[in-house]
Short mmCIF file of C-alpha atoms in Angstrom, two decimals:
data_model
loop_
_atom_site.label_atom_id
_atom_site.label_comp_id
_atom_site.label_asym_id
_atom_site.label_seq_id
_atom_site.Cartn_x
_atom_site.Cartn_y
_atom_site.Cartn_z
CA UNK A 297 43.97 72.71 -252.55
CA UNK A 298 45.77 75.88 -252.79
CA UNK A 299 48.16 76.66 -255.42
CA UNK A 300 50.88 76.69 -252.43
CA UNK A 301 50.24 73.28 -251.22
CA UNK A 302 50.36 72.06 -254.54
CA UNK A 303 53.78 73.49 -255.03
CA UNK A 304 55.18 72.16 -251.64
CA UNK A 305 53.43 68.66 -252.35
CA UNK A 306 55.38 68.38 -255.78
CA UNK A 307 58.66 69.53 -254.62
CA UNK A 308 58.50 66.90 -251.73
CA UNK A 309 57.79 64.24 -254.49
CA UNK A 310 60.47 65.35 -255.88
CA UNK A 311 62.78 64.95 -253.17
CA UNK A 312 61.45 61.59 -252.61
CA UNK A 313 62.18 60.59 -256.01
CA UNK A 314 65.73 62.66 -255.93
CA UNK A 315 66.36 60.69 -252.64
CA UNK A 316 65.48 56.88 -253.28
CA UNK A 317 67.35 57.63 -256.76
CA UNK A 318 70.68 58.11 -254.36
CA UNK A 319 70.11 54.04 -253.03
CA UNK A 320 71.00 52.62 -256.81
CA UNK A 321 74.10 51.51 -257.20
CA UNK A 322 76.45 49.60 -259.41
CA UNK A 323 76.35 45.87 -259.28
CA UNK A 324 79.84 44.04 -258.02
CA UNK A 325 82.52 44.53 -260.79
CA UNK A 326 83.43 40.66 -260.52
CA UNK A 327 79.25 39.35 -261.45
CA UNK A 328 79.34 39.69 -265.08
CA UNK A 329 81.90 37.48 -265.64
CA UNK A 330 80.58 34.91 -263.00
CA UNK A 331 77.65 34.88 -264.69
CA UNK A 332 79.45 34.62 -268.28
CA UNK A 333 81.93 31.65 -267.18
CA UNK A 334 78.61 30.19 -265.05
CA UNK A 335 77.22 29.99 -268.44
CA UNK A 336 79.71 28.42 -270.35
CA UNK A 337 80.80 31.55 -272.29
CA UNK A 338 84.07 32.15 -270.95
CA UNK A 339 86.40 31.41 -268.77
CA UNK A 340 86.96 32.38 -265.61
CA UNK A 341 89.93 33.53 -263.83
CA UNK A 342 91.04 34.50 -260.10
CA UNK A 343 94.31 35.09 -258.28
CA UNK A 344 95.63 32.42 -255.76
CA UNK A 345 98.71 32.13 -253.22
CA UNK A 346 101.58 30.19 -255.27
CA UNK A 347 104.85 28.87 -253.99
CA UNK A 348 106.78 32.29 -254.86
CA UNK A 349 103.56 34.90 -254.80
CA UNK A 350 99.99 35.01 -255.76
CA UNK A 351 98.87 33.51 -259.09
CA UNK A 352 96.45 33.78 -261.73
CA UNK A 353 94.78 30.92 -262.01
CA UNK A 354 92.20 30.18 -265.18
CA UNK A 355 89.59 27.23 -265.91
CA UNK A 356 87.24 26.14 -268.24
CA UNK A 357 84.96 23.42 -268.76
CA UNK A 358 87.90 20.97 -269.40
CA UNK A 359 90.30 22.03 -265.90
CA UNK A 360 92.67 24.61 -265.79
CA UNK A 361 93.72 26.39 -268.86
CA UNK A 362 96.40 28.31 -268.05
CA UNK A 363 98.58 29.68 -264.94
CA UNK A 364 100.91 32.85 -264.64
CA UNK A 365 102.41 35.15 -262.03
CA UNK A 366 99.71 37.68 -260.71
CA UNK A 367 101.20 40.52 -262.50
CA UNK A 368 99.45 41.74 -265.51
CA UNK A 369 96.09 41.22 -265.86
CA UNK A 370 95.27 42.69 -269.04
CA UNK A 371 98.87 40.60 -270.69
CA UNK A 372 97.45 37.03 -269.03
CA UNK A 373 93.99 38.27 -270.99
CA UNK A 374 95.30 38.88 -274.24
CA UNK A 375 97.82 35.58 -274.23
CA UNK A 376 94.51 33.73 -273.11
CA UNK A 377 92.46 34.79 -275.81
CA UNK A 378 95.24 34.38 -278.78
CA UNK A 379 96.22 30.79 -277.11
CA UNK A 380 92.49 29.49 -276.95
CA UNK A 381 90.34 31.64 -278.61
CA UNK A 382 88.40 32.35 -275.41
CA UNK A 383 87.43 35.25 -273.53
CA UNK A 384 88.97 35.51 -269.95
CA UNK A 385 86.91 36.61 -267.26
CA UNK A 386 87.98 37.74 -264.03
CA UNK A 387 85.91 36.59 -260.82
CA UNK A 388 86.27 36.75 -257.12
CA UNK A 389 88.20 33.85 -256.17
CA UNK A 390 89.11 30.34 -257.72
CA UNK A 391 86.39 27.60 -256.62
CA UNK A 392 86.84 26.12 -253.23
CA UNK A 393 87.69 22.39 -254.69
CA UNK A 394 90.05 23.68 -257.60
CA UNK A 395 92.08 25.81 -255.04
CA UNK A 396 92.81 22.68 -253.44
CA UNK A 397 93.67 21.04 -256.00
CA UNK A 398 96.04 23.34 -257.87
CA UNK A 399 97.36 23.93 -254.00
CA UNK A 400 98.20 20.13 -253.50
CA UNK A 401 99.61 19.38 -256.95
CA UNK A 402 102.11 23.18 -256.34
CA UNK A 403 102.95 21.58 -253.19
CA UNK A 404 103.60 17.96 -254.47
CA UNK A 405 100.79 15.97 -253.22
CA UNK A 406 99.59 14.08 -256.43
CA UNK A 407 96.99 11.60 -254.83
CA UNK A 408 94.54 12.93 -257.46
CA UNK A 409 94.64 13.71 -261.13
CA UNK A 410 94.06 17.51 -261.66
CA UNK A 411 92.54 17.80 -265.07
CA UNK A 412 94.35 20.52 -267.41
CA UNK A 413 93.12 22.20 -270.97
CA UNK A 414 96.01 22.66 -273.25
CA UNK A 415 94.02 23.59 -275.67
CA UNK A 416 95.83 25.63 -278.71
CA UNK A 417 99.13 23.23 -278.11
CA UNK A 418 100.70 20.90 -280.67
CA UNK A 419 100.91 17.17 -280.22
CA UNK A 420 104.72 17.60 -279.35
CA UNK A 421 103.92 20.92 -277.10
CA UNK A 422 101.65 18.47 -275.00
CA UNK A 423 103.51 15.33 -274.74
CA UNK A 424 106.76 17.48 -273.51
CA UNK A 425 104.48 18.81 -270.58
CA UNK A 426 102.87 16.10 -270.07
CA UNK A 427 106.42 13.87 -269.61
CA UNK A 428 106.88 16.88 -267.39
CA UNK A 429 104.33 16.39 -264.87
CA UNK A 430 105.89 12.97 -264.24
CA UNK A 431 109.21 15.00 -262.46
CA UNK A 432 108.52 14.40 -258.90
CA UNK A 433 108.54 17.23 -256.56
CA UNK A 434 111.65 18.67 -255.36
CA UNK A 435 113.66 16.96 -257.98
CA UNK A 436 114.67 18.25 -261.28
CA UNK A 437 115.54 16.79 -264.85
CA UNK A 438 117.69 17.49 -267.94
CA UNK A 439 116.12 19.16 -271.08
CA UNK A 440 118.00 15.53 -272.70
CA UNK A 441 116.17 13.50 -270.26
CA UNK A 442 112.22 15.44 -271.31
CA UNK A 443 113.45 14.55 -275.14
CA UNK A 444 114.56 10.82 -274.82
CA UNK A 445 111.62 10.15 -272.81
CA UNK A 446 109.08 11.21 -275.47
CA UNK A 447 110.95 9.19 -277.80
CA UNK A 448 113.12 12.33 -279.62
CA UNK A 449 115.87 12.48 -278.09
CA UNK A 450 117.53 14.67 -280.27
CA UNK A 451 114.89 17.19 -279.90
CA UNK A 452 116.58 19.03 -276.93
CA UNK A 453 116.34 22.85 -278.03
CA UNK A 454 112.51 21.94 -279.11
CA UNK A 455 111.67 20.39 -275.60
CA UNK A 456 113.07 23.56 -274.11
CA UNK A 457 111.02 26.04 -276.57
CA UNK A 458 107.85 23.73 -275.59
CA UNK A 459 108.50 24.44 -272.00
CA UNK A 460 108.95 27.87 -272.04
CA UNK A 461 105.45 28.41 -273.92
CA UNK A 462 103.80 26.31 -270.80
CA UNK A 463 100.67 27.99 -270.24
CA UNK A 464 100.19 26.14 -266.98
CA UNK A 465 103.69 27.20 -265.23
CA UNK A 466 103.59 25.54 -261.56
CA UNK A 467 101.04 23.24 -262.03
CA UNK A 468 102.97 21.75 -265.17
CA UNK A 469 106.50 21.93 -263.45
CA UNK A 470 108.40 23.02 -265.87
CA UNK A 471 110.87 24.60 -263.44
CA UNK A 472 111.61 21.12 -262.97
CA UNK A 473 113.61 20.71 -266.32
CA UNK A 474 117.31 21.88 -266.12
CA UNK A 475 120.08 22.17 -268.68
CA UNK A 476 122.02 19.05 -268.93
CA UNK A 477 124.96 20.61 -267.74
CA UNK A 478 123.41 21.11 -264.40
CA UNK A 479 122.63 25.22 -264.86
CA UNK A 480 119.30 26.19 -263.98
CA UNK A 481 118.39 27.39 -267.32
CA UNK A 482 115.77 29.61 -268.55
CA UNK A 483 112.64 30.23 -267.20
CA UNK A 484 109.34 31.57 -268.87
CA UNK A 485 106.91 32.19 -265.60
CA UNK A 486 109.67 35.21 -264.46
CA UNK A 487 113.28 34.24 -265.75
CA UNK A 488 116.16 32.61 -263.61
CA UNK A 489 115.46 33.92 -260.60
CA UNK A 490 111.58 32.88 -260.21
CA UNK A 491 112.97 29.54 -261.49
CA UNK A 492 115.53 29.24 -258.33
CA UNK A 493 112.80 30.44 -255.70
CA UNK A 494 110.54 27.88 -257.07
CA UNK A 495 113.21 25.19 -256.89
CA UNK A 496 114.06 26.11 -253.20
CA UNK A 497 110.29 26.53 -252.16
CA UNK A 498 110.60 22.24 -253.09
CA UNK A 499 113.47 22.29 -250.84
CA UNK A 500 115.77 22.14 -253.66
CA UNK A 501 119.13 24.04 -253.60
CA UNK A 502 119.80 25.71 -256.88
CA UNK A 503 123.05 26.71 -255.70
CA UNK A 504 124.17 23.20 -254.61
CA UNK A 505 122.37 21.68 -257.91
CA UNK A 506 125.25 24.13 -259.84
CA UNK A 507 127.83 23.09 -257.50
CA UNK A 508 127.89 20.14 -258.21
CA UNK A 509 127.26 20.64 -262.09
CA UNK A 510 130.38 22.38 -262.09
CA UNK A 511 132.72 20.51 -260.47
CA UNK A 512 131.94 18.43 -263.60
CA UNK A 513 129.28 15.91 -261.47
CA UNK A 514 126.34 14.81 -263.46
CA UNK A 515 125.44 11.77 -261.78
CA UNK A 516 125.59 10.17 -257.91
CA UNK A 517 125.53 5.93 -257.43
CA UNK A 518 126.24 4.39 -254.47
CA UNK A 519 128.71 1.72 -254.20
CA UNK A 520 126.15 -0.80 -252.28
CA UNK A 521 123.62 -0.78 -255.17
CA UNK A 522 125.83 0.04 -257.67
CA UNK A 523 123.20 2.12 -259.12
CA UNK A 524 123.61 6.04 -260.58
CA UNK A 525 121.11 8.40 -260.65
CA UNK A 526 120.88 12.31 -261.54
CA UNK A 527 121.66 13.78 -258.08
CA UNK A 528 118.59 15.67 -257.37
CA UNK A 529 116.60 11.60 -257.83
CA UNK A 530 115.44 10.73 -254.23
CA UNK A 531 117.57 7.83 -254.10
CA UNK A 532 121.02 10.37 -254.92
CA UNK A 533 120.01 12.22 -252.20
CA UNK A 534 119.36 8.62 -249.07
CA UNK A 535 122.37 7.92 -249.70
CA UNK A 536 124.73 8.30 -247.13
CA UNK A 537 127.91 10.11 -247.49
CA UNK A 538 130.37 7.52 -247.30
CA UNK A 539 128.88 5.11 -249.89
CA UNK A 540 128.40 8.49 -252.23
CA UNK A 541 130.58 7.76 -255.78
CA UNK A 542 130.61 10.86 -258.07
CA UNK A 543 130.68 10.17 -262.21
CA UNK A 544 131.31 12.95 -264.86
CA UNK A 545 129.36 11.18 -267.81
CA UNK A 546 126.94 7.63 -267.64
CA UNK A 547 129.57 6.33 -269.82
CA UNK A 548 132.30 6.36 -266.31
CA UNK A 549 129.64 5.20 -264.50
CA UNK A 550 129.17 1.86 -266.99
CA UNK A 551 132.82 1.51 -266.65
CA UNK A 552 132.80 1.20 -263.34
CA UNK A 553 130.23 -1.48 -263.74
CA UNK A 554 127.17 0.96 -262.44
CA UNK A 555 123.75 0.32 -264.04
CA UNK A 556 120.95 3.49 -264.54
CA UNK A 557 118.67 4.19 -261.84
CA UNK A 558 115.64 3.15 -263.11
CA UNK A 559 113.15 5.32 -261.20
CA UNK A 560 114.83 8.64 -262.76
CA UNK A 561 116.06 6.97 -265.75
CA UNK A 562 119.19 9.04 -266.13
CA UNK A 563 120.06 9.54 -269.95
CA UNK A 564 123.10 7.96 -271.26
CA UNK A 565 124.68 10.26 -273.72
CA UNK A 566 126.98 7.92 -275.69
CA UNK A 567 123.64 5.90 -276.21
CA UNK A 568 121.80 8.90 -276.74
CA UNK A 569 123.68 10.33 -279.12
CA UNK B 113 69.74 51.52 -272.17
CA UNK B 114 69.39 48.45 -273.89
CA UNK B 115 67.54 49.26 -277.59
CA UNK B 116 69.68 47.19 -279.81
CA UNK B 117 69.54 43.59 -277.22
CA UNK B 118 66.43 42.16 -278.62
CA UNK B 119 67.96 42.05 -282.32
CA UNK B 120 71.19 40.75 -281.18
CA UNK B 121 69.38 37.62 -278.78
CA UNK B 122 67.28 37.27 -281.98
CA UNK B 123 70.12 36.48 -284.10
CA UNK B 124 72.66 34.80 -281.40
CA UNK B 125 71.93 34.49 -278.10
CA UNK B 126 76.10 33.42 -277.24
CA UNK B 127 77.25 36.20 -278.40
CA UNK B 128 74.44 38.98 -277.97
CA UNK B 129 74.53 37.29 -273.94
CA UNK B 130 77.81 39.65 -272.83
CA UNK B 131 76.19 42.78 -273.98
CA UNK B 132 72.92 41.43 -272.56
CA UNK B 133 74.58 40.82 -268.99
CA UNK B 134 76.09 44.65 -268.68
CA UNK B 135 73.64 46.37 -269.81
CA UNK B 136 71.18 44.62 -267.04
CA UNK B 137 73.84 43.92 -264.06
CA UNK B 138 72.91 47.02 -262.24
CA UNK B 139 69.13 46.11 -262.70
CA UNK B 140 69.04 43.22 -261.66
CA UNK B 141 72.12 43.49 -258.69
CA UNK B 142 69.39 46.04 -257.04
CA UNK B 143 66.41 44.42 -257.08
CA UNK B 144 68.58 41.46 -255.53
CA UNK B 145 70.34 43.43 -253.20
CA UNK B 146 67.16 44.53 -251.60
CA UNK B 147 65.55 41.20 -251.16
CA UNK B 148 69.08 39.53 -249.49
CA UNK B 149 70.78 39.41 -246.40
CA UNK B 150 74.06 40.32 -246.92
CA UNK B 151 76.18 41.56 -250.59
CA UNK B 152 76.87 37.50 -251.06
CA UNK B 153 73.29 36.24 -251.62
CA UNK B 154 72.98 38.75 -253.52
CA UNK B 155 75.69 38.02 -255.49
CA UNK B 156 74.37 34.55 -255.67
CA UNK B 157 70.41 35.24 -256.55
CA UNK B 158 71.69 37.51 -259.60
CA UNK B 159 73.81 34.65 -261.14
CA UNK B 160 70.78 32.48 -260.63
CA UNK B 161 68.76 34.60 -262.34
CA UNK B 162 70.99 35.16 -265.02
CA UNK B 163 71.38 31.83 -265.76
CA UNK B 164 67.76 31.20 -265.77
CA UNK B 165 67.49 34.23 -268.16
CA UNK B 166 70.19 32.60 -270.80
CA UNK B 167 68.26 29.13 -270.58
CA UNK B 168 65.67 30.33 -270.97
CA UNK B 169 66.53 32.47 -274.03
CA UNK B 170 67.81 29.32 -275.69
CA UNK B 171 64.53 28.11 -275.59
CA UNK B 172 62.96 31.41 -276.75
CA UNK B 173 61.91 31.34 -280.83
CA UNK B 174 64.12 34.41 -282.48
CA UNK B 175 61.08 36.32 -283.46
CA UNK B 176 60.19 36.18 -279.81
CA UNK B 177 63.50 36.80 -278.55
CA UNK B 178 63.04 39.86 -281.49
CA UNK B 179 59.64 41.16 -279.38
CA UNK B 180 61.29 41.10 -275.66
CA UNK B 181 61.36 43.93 -273.40
CA UNK B 182 64.19 42.86 -271.81
CA UNK B 183 64.17 44.93 -268.56
CA UNK B 184 61.02 43.92 -267.40
CA UNK B 185 60.84 40.75 -268.24
CA UNK B 186 64.83 40.42 -266.55
CA UNK B 187 63.33 42.01 -263.47
CA UNK B 188 60.47 39.36 -263.89
CA UNK B 189 63.15 36.96 -263.08
CA UNK B 190 64.70 38.04 -260.40
CA UNK B 191 61.34 38.75 -258.82
CA UNK B 192 60.16 35.39 -258.94
CA UNK B 193 63.13 33.84 -258.01
CA UNK B 194 63.70 35.98 -254.86
CA UNK B 195 60.04 35.08 -254.33
CA UNK B 196 60.61 31.66 -254.42
CA UNK B 197 63.30 31.60 -252.34
CA UNK B 198 61.53 33.56 -249.80
CA UNK B 199 59.16 30.87 -250.05
CA UNK B 200 56.11 33.39 -250.62
CA UNK B 201 56.66 35.08 -247.80
CA UNK B 202 57.15 38.96 -247.35
CA UNK B 203 60.39 40.64 -248.63
CA UNK B 204 62.69 40.99 -245.98
CA UNK B 205 62.94 44.65 -245.04
CA UNK B 206 65.12 46.34 -247.11
CA UNK B 207 68.92 45.98 -245.25
CA UNK B 208 70.21 48.57 -243.45
CA UNK B 209 74.06 47.65 -242.97
CA UNK B 210 73.51 47.31 -247.61
CA UNK B 211 77.32 48.36 -249.11
CA UNK B 212 77.35 51.22 -249.44
CA UNK B 213 81.48 50.55 -248.92
CA UNK B 214 81.57 50.00 -252.81
CA UNK B 215 79.90 53.14 -254.06
CA UNK B 216 82.32 55.47 -251.61
CA UNK B 217 85.47 54.28 -253.39
CA UNK B 218 85.63 57.58 -255.06
CA UNK B 219 84.03 59.84 -252.27
CA UNK B 220 85.99 62.46 -252.18
CA UNK B 221 86.54 63.12 -248.07
CA UNK B 222 85.29 61.24 -244.78
CA UNK B 223 82.90 64.01 -244.00
CA UNK B 224 81.48 63.07 -247.78
CA UNK B 225 81.37 59.90 -246.92
CA UNK B 226 79.67 59.60 -243.53
CA UNK B 227 76.88 62.07 -244.71
CA UNK B 228 76.57 59.75 -248.07
CA UNK B 229 75.96 56.73 -245.36
CA UNK B 230 73.84 58.61 -243.36
CA UNK B 231 71.42 59.95 -246.65
CA UNK B 232 71.62 56.37 -247.91
CA UNK B 233 70.54 54.70 -244.55
CA UNK B 234 67.86 57.02 -244.40
CA UNK B 235 66.04 56.63 -247.58
CA UNK B 236 66.79 52.74 -247.00
CA UNK B 237 65.05 52.96 -243.11
CA UNK B 238 61.96 55.12 -244.85
CA UNK B 239 61.74 52.40 -248.31
CA UNK B 240 62.04 49.40 -245.35
CA UNK B 241 58.97 51.21 -243.51
CA UNK B 242 56.31 50.88 -246.26
CA UNK B 243 54.25 48.16 -246.76
CA UNK B 244 55.36 45.46 -248.84
CA UNK B 245 53.36 45.70 -252.22
CA UNK B 246 53.94 49.50 -252.26
CA UNK B 247 57.69 49.02 -251.37
CA UNK B 248 58.43 46.65 -253.88
CA UNK B 249 56.15 48.76 -256.80
CA UNK B 250 58.34 52.44 -255.13
CA UNK B 251 61.56 50.25 -255.25
CA UNK B 252 61.42 49.12 -258.82
CA UNK B 253 59.83 52.52 -260.00
CA UNK B 254 62.31 54.97 -258.38
CA UNK B 255 65.44 53.04 -257.39
CA UNK B 256 65.71 50.88 -260.28
CA UNK B 257 64.45 53.35 -262.30
CA UNK B 258 61.79 51.20 -264.58
CA UNK B 259 58.74 52.45 -265.98
CA UNK B 260 55.65 51.66 -265.16
CA UNK B 261 54.71 49.23 -267.97
CA UNK B 262 58.38 47.70 -267.00
CA UNK B 263 57.28 47.87 -263.10
CA UNK B 264 53.90 46.09 -264.51
CA UNK B 265 55.50 43.33 -266.46
CA UNK B 266 58.08 42.25 -263.65
CA UNK B 267 55.22 42.03 -261.18
CA UNK B 268 52.89 40.75 -262.95
CA UNK B 269 49.87 43.31 -262.14
CA UNK B 270 48.03 45.45 -264.15
CA UNK B 271 49.28 48.71 -264.99
CA UNK B 272 46.60 50.36 -263.44
CA UNK B 273 47.40 48.48 -259.71
CA UNK B 274 50.91 49.20 -259.95
CA UNK B 275 50.52 53.07 -260.53
CA UNK B 276 48.38 53.48 -257.88
CA UNK B 277 50.91 51.48 -255.60
CA UNK B 278 53.61 53.70 -256.55
CA UNK B 279 51.64 56.72 -256.32
CA UNK B 280 50.64 55.98 -252.23
CA UNK B 281 54.27 54.64 -251.73
CA UNK B 282 55.42 57.58 -252.88
CA UNK B 283 53.17 59.67 -250.74
CA UNK B 284 53.43 58.04 -247.48
CA UNK B 285 57.04 58.67 -248.19
CA UNK B 286 56.58 61.98 -248.37
CA UNK B 287 54.60 62.44 -244.94
CA UNK B 288 57.48 60.10 -243.56
CA UNK B 289 60.37 62.57 -244.84
CA UNK B 290 58.51 65.86 -243.95
CA UNK B 291 57.97 64.41 -240.45
CA UNK B 292 61.50 63.21 -240.38
CA UNK B 293 62.92 66.46 -241.66
CA UNK B 294 60.89 68.61 -238.85
CA UNK B 295 61.98 66.05 -235.62
CA UNK B 296 65.38 66.83 -237.15
CA UNK B 297 65.21 69.97 -237.22
CA UNK B 298 63.48 69.78 -233.35
CA UNK B 299 66.46 67.37 -232.60
CA UNK B 300 63.68 64.75 -231.61
CA UNK B 301 65.25 61.37 -231.30
CA UNK B 302 62.06 59.58 -232.34
CA UNK B 303 61.63 58.55 -235.93
CA UNK B 304 58.44 58.76 -237.54
CA UNK B 305 57.76 56.43 -240.33
CA UNK B 306 55.44 55.53 -243.04
CA UNK B 307 54.31 53.39 -240.72
CA UNK B 308 53.21 55.87 -238.12
CA UNK B 309 51.22 58.05 -241.45
CA UNK B 310 49.66 55.02 -242.42
CA UNK B 311 48.37 54.25 -239.03
CA UNK B 312 47.18 57.81 -238.94
CA UNK B 313 49.21 59.28 -236.03
CA UNK B 314 50.28 62.64 -236.05
CA UNK B 315 53.57 63.89 -236.51
CA UNK B 316 54.74 64.00 -232.76
CA UNK B 317 55.22 67.56 -230.99
CA UNK B 318 58.13 69.13 -231.48
CA UNK B 319 57.94 71.43 -228.49
CA UNK B 320 58.56 69.77 -225.31
CA UNK B 321 61.07 67.57 -225.77
CA UNK B 322 62.36 66.21 -222.64
CA UNK B 323 66.17 66.61 -222.15
CA UNK B 324 67.88 64.94 -219.67
CA UNK B 325 70.84 65.97 -217.18
#
């Protein structure tokens, strides 16, 4: 072999090596997170559609562990680490089964229980959130109602604080808890506007709720059953207009010979206080 | 790349594993991609390989983890897994529609993208035309960038065999590449591959190109 051909062969071999190197490609960004969550070192989260725009949904071995509006990924990860002590990795999508369960829960189909992971919350917060999960789709209850139901009738403010820190909004429907005076109140997952939008997505008209409240009406009764309810209770809503009786206070209802509904269990201020 | 991995792994697998994954994911996914029909298969395969590695690391003693040469070891896990999946058959030829899209995100112009696609496609085709044994060794050495001892480890074969496979593979590629460049210069549609080179077929004549009116 002459010097010339050897030189050419070498140059070509180098071209081959350089050319092959162009086939190298980086791993997809979601791979590491998927691996780490599969072996249980980190919890995973992904984006999925929600009632008022896309959501971040995080899950770990204990079930759904965090939800928020899909806006600030870094803030979501940071808050998660701060609360649970576990790092969070974004993956491509929420596993099919879990996504279906979350979606059903949000749309009010509660046929199967959805495990939730409330790591990092104290006993009081857990009880508030567990109670809130019992509020039916399309209905609202006052903070005082949650407080009374968990056996702390005076702890309305603490209930409000616990709900403001709800790590799993939408799935745990803190948007269904409103002020006792009928106003919609504050909302951790995007403020009052967002709260109205979520309620509207459930078929509740927040303006109508506030209009009723501004008119001084807190309870609706039926003169056929002689039962009074919260205005959004399904039993109040199926009462026909000619039988509807309006009460400013529970005491007014009692005095008129009505009893509280056993489904929505309205708080009697006189008894609660 | 991963000089600190073994000592970290020896101390604590759980805390070292995220770094381990970060340092080996391109390698693992690169191998998996060549053995998979589509990107989601490749991700599945990569994920399973890492899960196997994690379990194995949990069983190993700290001494064994410390002595681990991780790149060759990890490559071997993917290759074995891919072999199992293919049930011992030939590796599928490297996919022609490989996901070049992701790598193109940073490309400056559409023309540059087209160029890269073309070059990529050519190298993929050339590599795919190699006989399986050469192809695997060449890809591990020159695409994934493993050292010869790492390739030997990954394939479970003697160092000498691996070296000669790579050299022979590169020589075949060189012949095929040379022929292709010549053919392209002559605007010849025939694609001369390493298979032709191996079969002893000569480079097609460049003159007498038939031009259909």
